Short mmCIF file of C-alpha atoms and ligand atoms in Angstrom, two decimals:
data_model
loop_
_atom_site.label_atom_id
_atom_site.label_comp_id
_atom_site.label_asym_id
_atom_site.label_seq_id
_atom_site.Cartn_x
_atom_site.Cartn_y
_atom_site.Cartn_z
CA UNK A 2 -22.20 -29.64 -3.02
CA UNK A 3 -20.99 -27.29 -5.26
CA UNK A 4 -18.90 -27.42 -8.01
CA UNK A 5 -16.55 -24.30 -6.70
CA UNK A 6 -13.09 -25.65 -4.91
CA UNK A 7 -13.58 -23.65 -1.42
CA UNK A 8 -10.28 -22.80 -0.32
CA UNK A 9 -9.71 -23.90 3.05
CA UNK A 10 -6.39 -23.99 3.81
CA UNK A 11 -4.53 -26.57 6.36
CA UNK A 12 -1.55 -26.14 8.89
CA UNK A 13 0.24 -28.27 5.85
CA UNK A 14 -0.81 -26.38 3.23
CA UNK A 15 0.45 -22.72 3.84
CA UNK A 16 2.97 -22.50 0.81
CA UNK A 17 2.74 -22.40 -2.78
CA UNK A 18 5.49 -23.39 -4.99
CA UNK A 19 8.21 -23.15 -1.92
CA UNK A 20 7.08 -20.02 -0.91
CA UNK A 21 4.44 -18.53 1.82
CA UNK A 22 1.51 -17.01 0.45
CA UNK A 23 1.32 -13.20 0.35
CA UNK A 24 -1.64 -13.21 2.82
CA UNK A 25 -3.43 -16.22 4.91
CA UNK A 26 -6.19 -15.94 7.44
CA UNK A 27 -6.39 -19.33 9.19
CA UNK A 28 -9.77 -19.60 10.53
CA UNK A 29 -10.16 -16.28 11.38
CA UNK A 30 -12.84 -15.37 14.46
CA UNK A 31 -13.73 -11.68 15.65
CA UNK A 32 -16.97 -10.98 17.75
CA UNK A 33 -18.13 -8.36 18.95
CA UNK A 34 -19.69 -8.51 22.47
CA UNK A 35 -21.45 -12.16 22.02
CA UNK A 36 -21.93 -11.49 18.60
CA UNK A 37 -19.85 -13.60 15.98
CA UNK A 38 -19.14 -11.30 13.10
CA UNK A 39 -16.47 -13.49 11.22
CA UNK A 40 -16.66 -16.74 11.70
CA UNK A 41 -13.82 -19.23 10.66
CA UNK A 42 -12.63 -17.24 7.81
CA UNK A 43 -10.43 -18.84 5.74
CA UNK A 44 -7.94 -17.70 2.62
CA UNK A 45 -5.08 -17.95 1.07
CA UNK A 46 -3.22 -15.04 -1.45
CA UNK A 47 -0.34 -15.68 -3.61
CA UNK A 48 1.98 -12.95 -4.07
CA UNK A 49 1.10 -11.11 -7.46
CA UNK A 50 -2.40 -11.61 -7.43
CA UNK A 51 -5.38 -9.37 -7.02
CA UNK A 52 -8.61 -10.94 -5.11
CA UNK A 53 -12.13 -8.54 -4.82
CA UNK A 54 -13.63 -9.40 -1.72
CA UNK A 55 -17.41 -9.16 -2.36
CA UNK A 56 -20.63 -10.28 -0.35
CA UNK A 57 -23.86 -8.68 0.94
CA UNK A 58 -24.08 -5.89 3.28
CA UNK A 59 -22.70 -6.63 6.96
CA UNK A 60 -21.55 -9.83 5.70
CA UNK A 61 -17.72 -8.91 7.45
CA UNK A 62 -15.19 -7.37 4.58
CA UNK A 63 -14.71 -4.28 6.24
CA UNK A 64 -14.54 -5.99 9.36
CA UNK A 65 -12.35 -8.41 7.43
CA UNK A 66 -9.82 -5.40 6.58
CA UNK A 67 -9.73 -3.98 10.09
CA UNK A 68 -8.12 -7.79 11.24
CA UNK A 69 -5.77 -8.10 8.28
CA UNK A 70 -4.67 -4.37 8.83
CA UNK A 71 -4.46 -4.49 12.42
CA UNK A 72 -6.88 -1.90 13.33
CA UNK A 73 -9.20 -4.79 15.44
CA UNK A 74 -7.49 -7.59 16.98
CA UNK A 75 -8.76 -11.04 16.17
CA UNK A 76 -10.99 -13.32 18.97
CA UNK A 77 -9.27 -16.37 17.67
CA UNK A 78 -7.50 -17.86 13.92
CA UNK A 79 -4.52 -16.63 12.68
CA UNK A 80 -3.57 -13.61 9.75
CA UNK A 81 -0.12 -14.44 8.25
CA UNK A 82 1.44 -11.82 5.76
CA UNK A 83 4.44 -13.39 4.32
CA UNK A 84 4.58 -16.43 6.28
CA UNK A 85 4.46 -14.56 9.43
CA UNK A 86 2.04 -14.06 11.89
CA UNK A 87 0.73 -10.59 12.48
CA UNK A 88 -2.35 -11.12 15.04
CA UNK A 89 -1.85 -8.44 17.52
CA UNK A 90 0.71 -5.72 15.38
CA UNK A 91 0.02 -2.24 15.98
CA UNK A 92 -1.40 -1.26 11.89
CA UNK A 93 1.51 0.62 11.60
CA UNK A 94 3.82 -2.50 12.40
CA UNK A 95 2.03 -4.01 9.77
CA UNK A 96 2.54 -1.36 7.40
CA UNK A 97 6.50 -1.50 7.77
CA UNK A 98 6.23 -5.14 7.44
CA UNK A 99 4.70 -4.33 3.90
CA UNK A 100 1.29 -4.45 3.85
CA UNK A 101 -0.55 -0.85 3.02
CA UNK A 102 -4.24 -0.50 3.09
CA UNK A 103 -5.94 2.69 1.98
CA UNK A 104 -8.80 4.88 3.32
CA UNK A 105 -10.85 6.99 1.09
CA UNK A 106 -8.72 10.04 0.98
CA UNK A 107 -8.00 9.91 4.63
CA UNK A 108 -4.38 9.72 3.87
CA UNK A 109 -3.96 12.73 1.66
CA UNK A 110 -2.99 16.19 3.57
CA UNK A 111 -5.30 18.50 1.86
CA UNK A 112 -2.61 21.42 1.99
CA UNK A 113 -0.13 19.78 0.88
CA UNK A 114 0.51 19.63 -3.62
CA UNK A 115 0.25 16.20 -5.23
CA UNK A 116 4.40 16.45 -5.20
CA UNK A 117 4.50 16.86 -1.56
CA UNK A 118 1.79 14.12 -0.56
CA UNK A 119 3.51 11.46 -2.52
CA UNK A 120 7.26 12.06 -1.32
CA UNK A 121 5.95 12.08 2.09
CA UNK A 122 4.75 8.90 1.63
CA UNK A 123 8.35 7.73 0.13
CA UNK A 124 10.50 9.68 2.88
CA UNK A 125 8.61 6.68 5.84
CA UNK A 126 10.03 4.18 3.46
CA UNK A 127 12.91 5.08 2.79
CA UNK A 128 13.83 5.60 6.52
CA UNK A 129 13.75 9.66 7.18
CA UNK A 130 11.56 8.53 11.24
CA UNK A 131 15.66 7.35 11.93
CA UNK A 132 17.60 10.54 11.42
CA UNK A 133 17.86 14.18 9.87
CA UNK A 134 21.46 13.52 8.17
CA UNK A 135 19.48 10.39 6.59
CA UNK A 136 16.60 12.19 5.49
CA UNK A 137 18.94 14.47 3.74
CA UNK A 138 20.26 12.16 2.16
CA UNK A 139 17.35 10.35 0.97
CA UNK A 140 15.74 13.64 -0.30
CA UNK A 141 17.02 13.03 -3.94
CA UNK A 142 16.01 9.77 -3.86
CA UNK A 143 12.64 10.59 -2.32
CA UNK A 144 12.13 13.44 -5.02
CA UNK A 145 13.03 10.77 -8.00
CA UNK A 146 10.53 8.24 -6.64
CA UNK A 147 7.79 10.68 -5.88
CA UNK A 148 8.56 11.86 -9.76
CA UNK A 149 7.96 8.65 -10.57
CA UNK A 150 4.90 7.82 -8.90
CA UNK A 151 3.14 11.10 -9.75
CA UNK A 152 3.68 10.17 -13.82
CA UNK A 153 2.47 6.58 -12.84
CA UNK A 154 -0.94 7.51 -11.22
CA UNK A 155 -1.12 10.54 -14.36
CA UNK A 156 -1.02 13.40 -12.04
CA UNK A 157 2.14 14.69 -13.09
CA UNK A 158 0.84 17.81 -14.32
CA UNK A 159 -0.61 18.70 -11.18
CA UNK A 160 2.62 18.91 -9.31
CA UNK A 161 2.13 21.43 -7.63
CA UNK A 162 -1.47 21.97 -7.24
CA UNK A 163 -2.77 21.57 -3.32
CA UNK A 164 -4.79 17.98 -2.84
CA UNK A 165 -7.74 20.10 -1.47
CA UNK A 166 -7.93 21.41 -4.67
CA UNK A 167 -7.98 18.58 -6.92
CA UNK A 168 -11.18 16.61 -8.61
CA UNK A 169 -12.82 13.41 -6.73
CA UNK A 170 -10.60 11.00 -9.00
CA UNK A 171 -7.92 13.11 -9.03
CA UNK A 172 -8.22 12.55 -5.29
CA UNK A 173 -8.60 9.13 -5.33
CA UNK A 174 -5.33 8.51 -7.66
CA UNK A 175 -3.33 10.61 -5.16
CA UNK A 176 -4.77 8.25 -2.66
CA UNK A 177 -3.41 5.32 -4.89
CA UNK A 178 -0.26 6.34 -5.25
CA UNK A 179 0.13 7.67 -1.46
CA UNK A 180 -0.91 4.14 -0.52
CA UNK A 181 1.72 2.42 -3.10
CA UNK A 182 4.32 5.09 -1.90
CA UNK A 183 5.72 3.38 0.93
CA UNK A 184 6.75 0.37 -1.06
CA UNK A 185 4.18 -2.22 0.27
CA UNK A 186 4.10 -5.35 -1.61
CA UNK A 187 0.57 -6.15 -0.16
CA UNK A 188 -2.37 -3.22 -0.84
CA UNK A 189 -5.29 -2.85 0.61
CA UNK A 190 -8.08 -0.96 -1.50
CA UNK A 191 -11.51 -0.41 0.03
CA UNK A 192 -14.24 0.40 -2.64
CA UNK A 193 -11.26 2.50 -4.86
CA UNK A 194 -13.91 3.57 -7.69
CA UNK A 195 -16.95 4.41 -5.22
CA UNK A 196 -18.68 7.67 -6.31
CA UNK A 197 -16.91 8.10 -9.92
CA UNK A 198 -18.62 8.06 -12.91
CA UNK A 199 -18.63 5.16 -15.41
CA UNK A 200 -15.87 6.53 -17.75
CA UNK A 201 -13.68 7.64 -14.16
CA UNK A 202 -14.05 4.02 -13.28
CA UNK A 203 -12.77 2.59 -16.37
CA UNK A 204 -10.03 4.76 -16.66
CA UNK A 205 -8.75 4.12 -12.99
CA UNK A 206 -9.45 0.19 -13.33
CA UNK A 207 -6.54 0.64 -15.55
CA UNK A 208 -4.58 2.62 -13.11
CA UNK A 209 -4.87 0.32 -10.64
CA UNK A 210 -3.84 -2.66 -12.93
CA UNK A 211 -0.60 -0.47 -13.49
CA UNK A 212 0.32 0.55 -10.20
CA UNK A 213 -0.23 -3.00 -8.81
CA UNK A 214 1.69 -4.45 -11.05
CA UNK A 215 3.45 -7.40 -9.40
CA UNK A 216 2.16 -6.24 -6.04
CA UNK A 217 -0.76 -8.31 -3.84
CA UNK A 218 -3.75 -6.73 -4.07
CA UNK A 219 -7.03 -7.04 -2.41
CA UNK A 220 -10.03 -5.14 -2.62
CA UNK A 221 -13.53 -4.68 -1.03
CA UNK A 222 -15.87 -3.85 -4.16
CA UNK A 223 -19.44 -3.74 -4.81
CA UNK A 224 -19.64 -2.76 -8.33
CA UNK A 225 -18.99 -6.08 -10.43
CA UNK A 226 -18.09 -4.28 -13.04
CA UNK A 227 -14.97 -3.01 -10.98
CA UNK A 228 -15.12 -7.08 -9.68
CA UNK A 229 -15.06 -8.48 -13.37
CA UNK A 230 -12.42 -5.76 -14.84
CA UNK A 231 -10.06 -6.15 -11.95
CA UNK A 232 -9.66 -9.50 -9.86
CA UNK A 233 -8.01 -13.01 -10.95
CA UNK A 234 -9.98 -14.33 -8.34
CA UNK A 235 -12.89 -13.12 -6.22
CA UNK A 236 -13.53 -13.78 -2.22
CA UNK A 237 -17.09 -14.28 -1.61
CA UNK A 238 -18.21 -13.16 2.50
CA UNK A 239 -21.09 -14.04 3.40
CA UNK A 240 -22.12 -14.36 7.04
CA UNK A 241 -18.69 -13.71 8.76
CA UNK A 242 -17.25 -16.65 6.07
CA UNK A 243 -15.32 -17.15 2.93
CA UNK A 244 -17.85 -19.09 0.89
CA UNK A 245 -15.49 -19.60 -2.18
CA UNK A 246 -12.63 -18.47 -3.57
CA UNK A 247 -11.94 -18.76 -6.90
CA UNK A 248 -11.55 -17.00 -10.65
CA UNK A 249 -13.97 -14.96 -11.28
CA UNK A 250 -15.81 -17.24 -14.26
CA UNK A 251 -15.65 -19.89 -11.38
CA UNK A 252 -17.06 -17.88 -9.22
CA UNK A 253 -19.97 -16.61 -11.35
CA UNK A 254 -21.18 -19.86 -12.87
CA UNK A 255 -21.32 -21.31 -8.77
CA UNK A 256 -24.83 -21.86 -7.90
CA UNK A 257 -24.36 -21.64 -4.25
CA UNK A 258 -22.69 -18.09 -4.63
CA UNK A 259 -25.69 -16.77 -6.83
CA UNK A 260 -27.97 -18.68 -4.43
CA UNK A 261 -26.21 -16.69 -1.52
CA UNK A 262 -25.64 -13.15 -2.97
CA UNK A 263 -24.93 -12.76 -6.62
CA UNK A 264 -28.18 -13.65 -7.86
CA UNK A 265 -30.02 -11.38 -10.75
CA UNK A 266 -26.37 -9.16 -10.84
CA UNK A 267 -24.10 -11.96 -11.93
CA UNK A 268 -26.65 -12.83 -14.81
CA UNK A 269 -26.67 -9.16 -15.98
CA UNK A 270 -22.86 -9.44 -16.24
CA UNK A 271 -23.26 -12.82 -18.28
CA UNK A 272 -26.18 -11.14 -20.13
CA UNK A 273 -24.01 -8.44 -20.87
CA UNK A 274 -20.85 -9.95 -21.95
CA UNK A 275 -18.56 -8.72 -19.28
N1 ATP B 303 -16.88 -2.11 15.91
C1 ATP B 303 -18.00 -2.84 15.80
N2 ATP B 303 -18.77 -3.11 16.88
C2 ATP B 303 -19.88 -3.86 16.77
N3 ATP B 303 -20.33 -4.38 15.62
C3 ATP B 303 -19.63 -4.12 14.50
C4 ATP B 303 -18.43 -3.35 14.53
N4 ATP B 303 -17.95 -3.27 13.26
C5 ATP B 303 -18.79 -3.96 12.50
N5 ATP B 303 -19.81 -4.47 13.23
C6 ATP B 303 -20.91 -5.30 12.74
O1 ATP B 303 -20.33 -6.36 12.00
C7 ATP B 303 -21.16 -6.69 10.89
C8 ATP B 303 -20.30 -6.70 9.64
O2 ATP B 303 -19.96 -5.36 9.33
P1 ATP B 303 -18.98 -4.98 8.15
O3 ATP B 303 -18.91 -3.50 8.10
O4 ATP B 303 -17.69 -5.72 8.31
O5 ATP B 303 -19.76 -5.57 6.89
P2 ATP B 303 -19.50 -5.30 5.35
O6 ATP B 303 -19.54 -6.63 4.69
O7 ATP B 303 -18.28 -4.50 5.15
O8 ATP B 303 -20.79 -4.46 4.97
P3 ATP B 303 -21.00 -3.31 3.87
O9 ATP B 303 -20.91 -3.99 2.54
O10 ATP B 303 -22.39 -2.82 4.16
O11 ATP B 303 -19.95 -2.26 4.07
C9 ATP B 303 -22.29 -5.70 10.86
O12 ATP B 303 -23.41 -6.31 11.45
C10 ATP B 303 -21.80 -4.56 11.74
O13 ATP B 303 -22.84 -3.92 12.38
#
């Protein structure tokens, strides 16, 4: 047995301190045709903190994301976001009940400037869908927040520059801050430092510390130095299930994890001094 606690939460144990947990799958089952991709997934998110969902290829995360954000429907288990259950929302039902996940720059409009991307992100929040006299209204607001938000990510001198035309990272920030935009208090983040270079990735583990601040985050990440720089605790998928869950020194020192997937990596990391 190993020495990891393997969170596997009960019908009785859904809150923490008084409150429901940000996020809970409750043994969580998707197949496709007779295939069992996830398979009893289990997990359970306080509000605030950030979890990297990591494991070998096809071991589920993506698949994992497409349940919690609605995109594929579960075959059986439950996904909870705030206490309530969300099997079966449309994604964007999900989104307005707070949860925003983000694709790799699939959510930026490449014609539009940085300014423009992010307030349209802030006018669905703030309620512009209901009415034209609203939206008016909210435009100040909108502009104020989408101020804000472009100084937070560091693309404030780019106001006005198109999305098309700004670097990779530059890119990916936008991205960041188009997925915080809407006010979520649960983000989704799938690989957010794939294909930068090692100084880009440092820089924007820091950005996404700062935009996340007191937000849920989880993340699907393959580079552990993105894992070690960024998570409180650290999902390990393998084979459709959560194999532990737990801090990320917990999680490195667990035999059974390196036995399953970490292996040679996780000692480079501890040889290193990460
Ligand atoms: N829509 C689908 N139809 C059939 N099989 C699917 C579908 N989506 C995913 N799969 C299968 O589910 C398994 C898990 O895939 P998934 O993409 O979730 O893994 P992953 O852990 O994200 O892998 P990677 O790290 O390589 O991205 C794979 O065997 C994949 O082929």
């Amino acid at each position: 047995m190993s020495s990891i606690a393997i969170h596997q939460p009960t019908a009785q144990a859904t809150q923490s301190a008084g409150k429901p947990y940000a996020l809970e799958l409750r043994d969580l089952r998707k197949n496709f045709g007779k295939t069992e991709i996830i398979r009893g997934a289990n997990l359970a998110v306080n509000a605030g903190e950030r979890i990297a969902i990591i494991g070998p290829n096809g071991a589920g995360k993506s698949t994992l994301f497409n349940l919690i954000s609605g995109r594929f429907e579960p075959s059986s288990g439950d996904i909870l976001l705030h206490g309530q259950r969300i099997n079966g929302q449309k994604p964007f039902e999900i989104n307005r009940m707070g949860l925003s996940r983000s694709f790799q720059i699939t959510n930026i409009f490449p014609k539009l400037s940085v300014f423009e991307n992010l307030r349209c992100s802030v006018l669905w929040s703030l309620g512009y869908r209901y009415s034209f006299w609203r939206f008016l209204s909210n435009l100040h607001d909108a502009n104020e927040r989408a101020n804000e938000l472009m100084e937070m990510i560091g693309l404030h001198r780019k106001r006005d520059t198109l999305a098309v035309n700004l670097t990779y990272a530059e890119q990916r920030a936008l991205e960041i801050g188009i997925t915080i935009g809407g006010g979520a208090s649960v983000i989704l983040l799938d690989e957010p430092t794939a294909g930068m270079s090692n100084s880009e990735t440092a820089h924007f583990i820091q950005l996404i510390k700062k935009v996340t601040e007191g937000k849920t985050l989880l993340t699907v990440e393959h580079d552990m130095g993105v894992v070690f720089g960024l998570a409180d605790k650290i999902a390990v998928v393998v084979y459709g299930e959560v194999i532990a869950f737990d801090t990320p020194q917990a999680v490195r020192a667990n035999a059974r994890v390196q036995e399953a997937y970490l292996g040679s990596s996780v000692a480079d990391q501890q040889a290193g001094g990460h």
